[in-house]
Amino acid sequence: MPRLISVAVPVPGLDLLTYRVPDEFDPPVRGARVLVPVGSRTVTGCVVGVEQLPESGTPVDDPDGQPIQLRDVLAVLDDEPYLADAILDLALWVAEYYLCGPGEAIAAAMPPYGSIASERRVRITAAGRDRARGDQSSGCSVADPGLLPGRAALLQALAHGRPVALRTLASRAARGDVTKATRSSPEPPPLGRASQPPLEVSLRSEASVRRIQPHLAALERLGLVETVQALRGRSEAFKSIRVAFLTAHGAACLDRGPSPRLPALGTRQHEALHLLHGAPAGLPLQVLSRRGVPADVVRRLAARGLVSVRQVRIQRDPVALSDPFFGSAGRSSSTAGQVAERSLTAEQRRVFERLTELSRRNDFRVALVHGVTGSGKTELYIRLAQSVVASGRTVLLLVPEIALTPAVASLVRRTFGSRVAVQHSALSSGERHDQWHRIRSGGIDVVVGTRSAVFAPLDRLGLLIVDEEHDPSYKQEEAPRYHARDVAVMRAKRAEAFVVLGSATPSLESYHNGLNGRYERLTLERRVQDRPLAAVRIVDMRLEYAEAGPDVILSASLREGIGDRLARGEQVLVLLNRRGYATAVFCRQCAATLECPNCSVSLTVHRASRRARCHYCNYATGVPGACTSCAAPYLEQVGFGTERVEAEVTSLFPGVRVARLDRDAVRRRGSLDALLHRFGRGDLQILVGTQMIAKGHDFPDVTLVGVISADVGLGLADFRAAERTFQLLTQVAGRAGRGEKPGEAIIQTLYPDHYSIRHACGQDYVSFYRDEMKFRQAMRYPPVVALVNAIVRARTFGAALADAAGLANRLRAVSDAYRVLGPAPAPLGRLRGEHRAQFFLKGSNRAAMRRALQALLRDQPELRRRMSIDVDPVSIL
DNA sequence: AGCACGCCGACT
DNA sequence: GTCGGCGTGCTC
């Protein structure tokens, strides 16, 4: 009787599928990977359940009760679980809680190169080759009269004979304008009303694949090309290097000295033997060549049997590569190397003792460490981790985004040596792969990583730390839309481990849980060494504009403040949470702004690239000289971003060493590290940037932080706008005065009386919490209720709204355990060419909300394509 | 997410 | 008719 397994496949929204295991296979264990057919392709799935075929009847029925013809597993890739039960179960919980498919959630827990999938490739046939050759020899550029030009071009692109993946072919076609050639008329679209805006097709490779598909089908029908299914994936993702060893024979020759039987050894060959003699573990060929022994010398020695060369698997080491302490930058000057020696303040000691006590109970608990910026939280984390590792359990330390990871990682590395692994998105796939396998093999005590590291395959987990737990980057904004902090808490619950959430500005959710007793609240009110918090000064920009005109960017106070610090050789951070040079291009004649053709936002001017760009879909166009709607030449660039502030600072303080830190400036790998390094070393005096500069860096020479337009974001239609603003201002003010010298923050705003700005100036979290909770209570927003956001996409706005209304009504009819709000236009009414409507579910009965949505998706699985559901949304924009 | 299928308007 | 663009449904 055939055995059956249920398998999670990496197909969005698909539930578990059941496959038969052919008798000749050993049945796979839960957590093993299997190669299975799905439709017309082959994918890597993960075994979630192993079952026996029922005695008779139909094992699996489709929704209409018809039995499904089960297919066979093609291959079993693992003898033992690839994903441990703990990880697999955690991923399945994520799928359930965040309403995504099990395969999607499991994919988030998989390392790079963990999957193999089939890929359709096309290859030219003999007949096709004849035909293509005919084209070339005929010499005329208008090829084969029997073939459309596009098809002839595709054939030419395949003429070399090797199978080509569709994606590759499509991009080649897009570049080589194969598809353009298929368009009958080369004339540009008529001017006037451009009803179809030019979607940036090249960005959507899926679309270009789609475009060539029918051409290929036609060529295949003609017998000119054929399709081959090839498995793609890397069998050996580990990196290996070639290492030379002295053989016994070689060693003997050396001992005997110059042997009459080996007269032809050159000096370099001798040298090589000597070098290898001193290195019993062998020497990599790379090292030998650096010491003057080229590879061919080694090869000759190997041919004589004096030396053997072996492939040795090595670990890529991302920490060593990007360790800022190879210089002397950033955190190093105040914390690194001092963790062990420095004695704790009385307050730190009290908190540390309590944390240690809680961690020793070996059960599930959550502590919220609410400590002001600079109160030494990182130090506590590391000491606590030490004590947990000493007790034989492992530690997972989550940090927000990559900006902080290298600094914290190398600090941790200094404490724990090589039993530390790092996981974050800026690592190459190869590095992440290596780190993942190191963790899984059990040689790791501490993992430091960003969001996705919450799935790190650590065993014997004793402690999970979520640093800066309020940080929005813990929320994944695409499927699976999980929140790493909440997944960490769930993981700890299942592993009976201890969780520490730390922040100077806790999320309202966590603080609320602290007050209601679900989390234990521990407070650090003072900075280490009793350093004062930065003095905060508000500059009312309404007064500034009245005095100095509407074009002022840096207020008189801020200019003066910067001048003072520069004179004293101190450093300055300038925050503006908005990228680019100008935020919009505005026509003074017809009042139109230059908008993205695909999204309902204005384009941002980037000066460096001389382009106007959409920050949502990446559409870019040249900055026009005249209005695109009325042709008037009176265009004005309004609003400003970091690029403009950088230019302003440069012109106000000629000769000052200033740099910009935002997503545009650090796109290249390693440039973020380099920039932070230069600033930490004092090569730069001023750093202008977005919220990236606010995140946890420790630069002791920064004594002034300036905030331009503190209210960016307050106007957004997001119920977390005030919380975000408060957090950002408090965090960035915390960057000042971390060394010997006291710090100051100057905050420019149009709303000096807004409570989030007022309380941030007083660095008064508790008052902010109280005021913000009044708003959340009144409006019934989290953490008062649970919130689910659903966005429905459609071709027209009317269709999106109508579909959303239908769904909202169905949900209302199912249960009254929650409220359904909407539908309404989504804040970004148009995104990437699609219209969007949204509705919300609010209620305190999460299970009821989840069940209703699950039922909806079960009954209308086609919705998956057009609706996205966000449980516990962090941003509703 | 792919991928196949089938409909429909445009054009030869 | 044929071509090509586009929406829809399916995947054990």
PDB file of C-alpha atoms in Angstrom, chain A residues 211-296:
ATOM      1  CA  ARG A 211       5.447  38.431 -24.008  1.00  0.00           C
ATOM      2  CA  ILE A 212       7.831  35.984 -25.618  1.00  0.00           C
ATOM      3  CA  GLN A 213       5.847  32.935 -24.519  1.00  0.00           C
ATOM      4  CA  PRO A 214       3.455  32.808 -27.510  1.00  0.00           C
ATOM      5  CA  HIS A 215       6.325  33.386 -29.961  1.00  0.00           C
ATOM      6  CA  LEU A 216       8.148  30.423 -28.518  1.00  0.00           C
ATOM      7  CA  ALA A 217       5.020  28.337 -28.677  1.00  0.00           C
ATOM      8  CA  ALA A 218       4.732  29.166 -32.376  1.00  0.00           C
ATOM      9  CA  LEU A 219       8.371  28.307 -33.006  1.00  0.00           C
ATOM     10  CA  GLU A 220       7.887  25.064 -31.154  1.00  0.00           C
ATOM     11  CA  ARG A 221       4.874  24.208 -33.308  1.00  0.00           C
ATOM     12  CA  LEU A 222       7.054  24.805 -36.348  1.00  0.00           C
ATOM     13  CA  GLY A 223       9.610  22.425 -34.897  1.00  0.00           C
ATOM     14  CA  LEU A 224      12.290  25.071 -34.796  1.00  0.00           C
ATOM     15  CA  VAL A 225      12.797  25.066 -31.027  1.00  0.00           C
ATOM     16  CA  GLU A 226      12.151  22.575 -28.253  1.00  0.00           C
ATOM     17  CA  THR A 227      11.549  22.839 -24.538  1.00  0.00           C
ATOM     18  CA  VAL A 228      13.698  21.129 -21.948  1.00  0.00           C
ATOM     19  CA  GLN A 229      12.959  21.051 -18.225  1.00  0.00           C
ATOM     20  CA  ALA A 230      16.180  21.522 -16.301  1.00  0.00           C
ATOM     21  CA  LEU A 231      16.626  21.404 -12.556  1.00  0.00           C
ATOM     22  CA  ARG A 232      18.135  24.539 -11.233  1.00  0.00           C
ATOM     23  CA  GLY A 233      19.813  24.865  -7.880  1.00  0.00           C
ATOM     24  CA  ARG A 234      23.192  24.419  -6.439  1.00  0.00           C
ATOM     25  CA  SER A 235      24.275  20.984  -5.356  1.00  0.00           C
ATOM     26  CA  GLU A 236      27.351  22.316  -3.599  1.00  0.00           C
ATOM     27  CA  ALA A 237      26.805  25.738  -2.130  1.00  0.00           C
ATOM     28  CA  PHE A 238      29.688  25.498   0.270  1.00  0.00           C
ATOM     29  CA  LYS A 239      32.791  27.314  -0.737  1.00  0.00           C
ATOM     30  CA  SER A 240      35.909  25.265  -1.063  1.00  0.00           C
ATOM     31  CA  ILE A 241      39.494  26.144  -1.764  1.00  0.00           C
ATOM     32  CA  ARG A 242      42.435  24.110  -2.983  1.00  0.00           C
ATOM     33  CA  VAL A 243      44.978  23.341  -0.300  1.00  0.00           C
ATOM     34  CA  ALA A 244      48.405  21.812  -0.871  1.00  0.00           C
ATOM     35  CA  PHE A 245      49.926  19.303   1.556  1.00  0.00           C
ATOM     36  CA  LEU A 246      53.355  17.743   1.695  1.00  0.00           C
ATOM     37  CA  THR A 247      53.088  14.022   0.978  1.00  0.00           C
ATOM     38  CA  ALA A 248      55.094  11.462   2.911  1.00  0.00           C
ATOM     39  CA  HIS A 249      57.241  11.104  -0.163  1.00  0.00           C
ATOM     40  CA  GLY A 250      57.790  14.845  -0.259  1.00  0.00           C
ATOM     41  CA  ALA A 251      58.701  14.963   3.415  1.00  0.00           C
ATOM     42  CA  ALA A 252      61.182  12.137   2.924  1.00  0.00           C
ATOM     43  CA  CYS A 253      62.830  13.975   0.043  1.00  0.00           C
ATOM     44  CA  LEU A 254      63.211  17.072   2.165  1.00  0.00           C
ATOM     45  CA  ASP A 255      64.779  15.113   5.012  1.00  0.00           C
ATOM     46  CA  ARG A 256      67.246  13.452   2.730  1.00  0.00           C
ATOM     47  CA  GLY A 257      68.225  16.752   1.246  1.00  0.00           C
ATOM     48  CA  PRO A 258      68.855  17.145  -2.466  1.00  0.00           C
ATOM     49  CA  SER A 259      68.342  13.734  -3.851  1.00  0.00           C
ATOM     50  CA  PRO A 260      70.225  12.404  -6.823  1.00  0.00           C
ATOM     51  CA  ARG A 261      66.989  10.931  -7.966  1.00  0.00           C
ATOM     52  CA  LEU A 262      65.298  14.332  -8.098  1.00  0.00           C
ATOM     53  CA  PRO A 263      67.830  16.549  -9.724  1.00  0.00           C
ATOM     54  CA  ALA A 264      65.425  18.787 -11.546  1.00  0.00           C
ATOM     55  CA  LEU A 265      63.856  20.563  -8.584  1.00  0.00           C
ATOM     56  CA  GLY A 266      64.050  24.285  -9.117  1.00  0.00           C
ATOM     57  CA  THR A 267      64.548  26.820  -6.384  1.00  0.00           C
ATOM     58  CA  ARG A 268      60.902  27.715  -6.294  1.00  0.00           C
ATOM     59  CA  GLN A 269      59.947  24.083  -5.988  1.00  0.00           C
ATOM     60  CA  HIS A 270      62.392  23.731  -3.084  1.00  0.00           C
ATOM     61  CA  GLU A 271      60.981  26.807  -1.513  1.00  0.00           C
ATOM     62  CA  ALA A 272      57.477  25.430  -1.832  1.00  0.00           C
ATOM     63  CA  LEU A 273      58.470  22.167  -0.139  1.00  0.00           C
ATOM     64  CA  HIS A 274      60.025  24.079   2.729  1.00  0.00           C
ATOM     65  CA  LEU A 275      56.979  26.248   3.166  1.00  0.00           C
ATOM     66  CA  LEU A 276      54.760  23.203   3.209  1.00  0.00           C
ATOM     67  CA  HIS A 277      57.063  21.430   5.620  1.00  0.00           C
ATOM     68  CA  GLY A 278      56.395  24.185   8.116  1.00  0.00           C
ATOM     69  CA  ALA A 279      52.636  23.851   7.644  1.00  0.00           C
ATOM     70  CA  PRO A 280      51.405  20.396   8.521  1.00  0.00           C
ATOM     71  CA  ALA A 281      47.781  21.540   8.019  1.00  0.00           C
ATOM     72  CA  GLY A 282      48.624  22.471   4.447  1.00  0.00           C
ATOM     73  CA  LEU A 283      48.651  25.811   2.694  1.00  0.00           C
ATOM     74  CA  PRO A 284      45.980  27.164   0.385  1.00  0.00           C
ATOM     75  CA  LEU A 285      47.209  27.649  -3.161  1.00  0.00           C
ATOM     76  CA  GLN A 286      46.206  31.281  -2.835  1.00  0.00           C
ATOM     77  CA  VAL A 287      48.573  31.763   0.102  1.00  0.00           C
ATOM     78  CA  LEU A 288      51.387  29.950  -1.690  1.00  0.00           C
ATOM     79  CA  SER A 289      51.045  32.140  -4.700  1.00  0.00           C
ATOM     80  CA  ARG A 290      51.156  35.231  -2.511  1.00  0.00           C
ATOM     81  CA  ARG A 291      54.448  33.919  -1.124  1.00  0.00           C
ATOM     82  CA  GLY A 292      55.908  33.533  -4.552  1.00  0.00           C
ATOM     83  CA  VAL A 293      54.935  29.993  -5.453  1.00  0.00           C
ATOM     84  CA  PRO A 294      52.698  30.017  -8.522  1.00  0.00           C
ATOM     85  CA  ALA A 295      50.096  27.366  -9.037  1.00  0.00           C
ATOM     86  CA  ASP A 296      51.958  25.656 -11.864  1.00  0.00           C
TER      87      ASP A 296
END
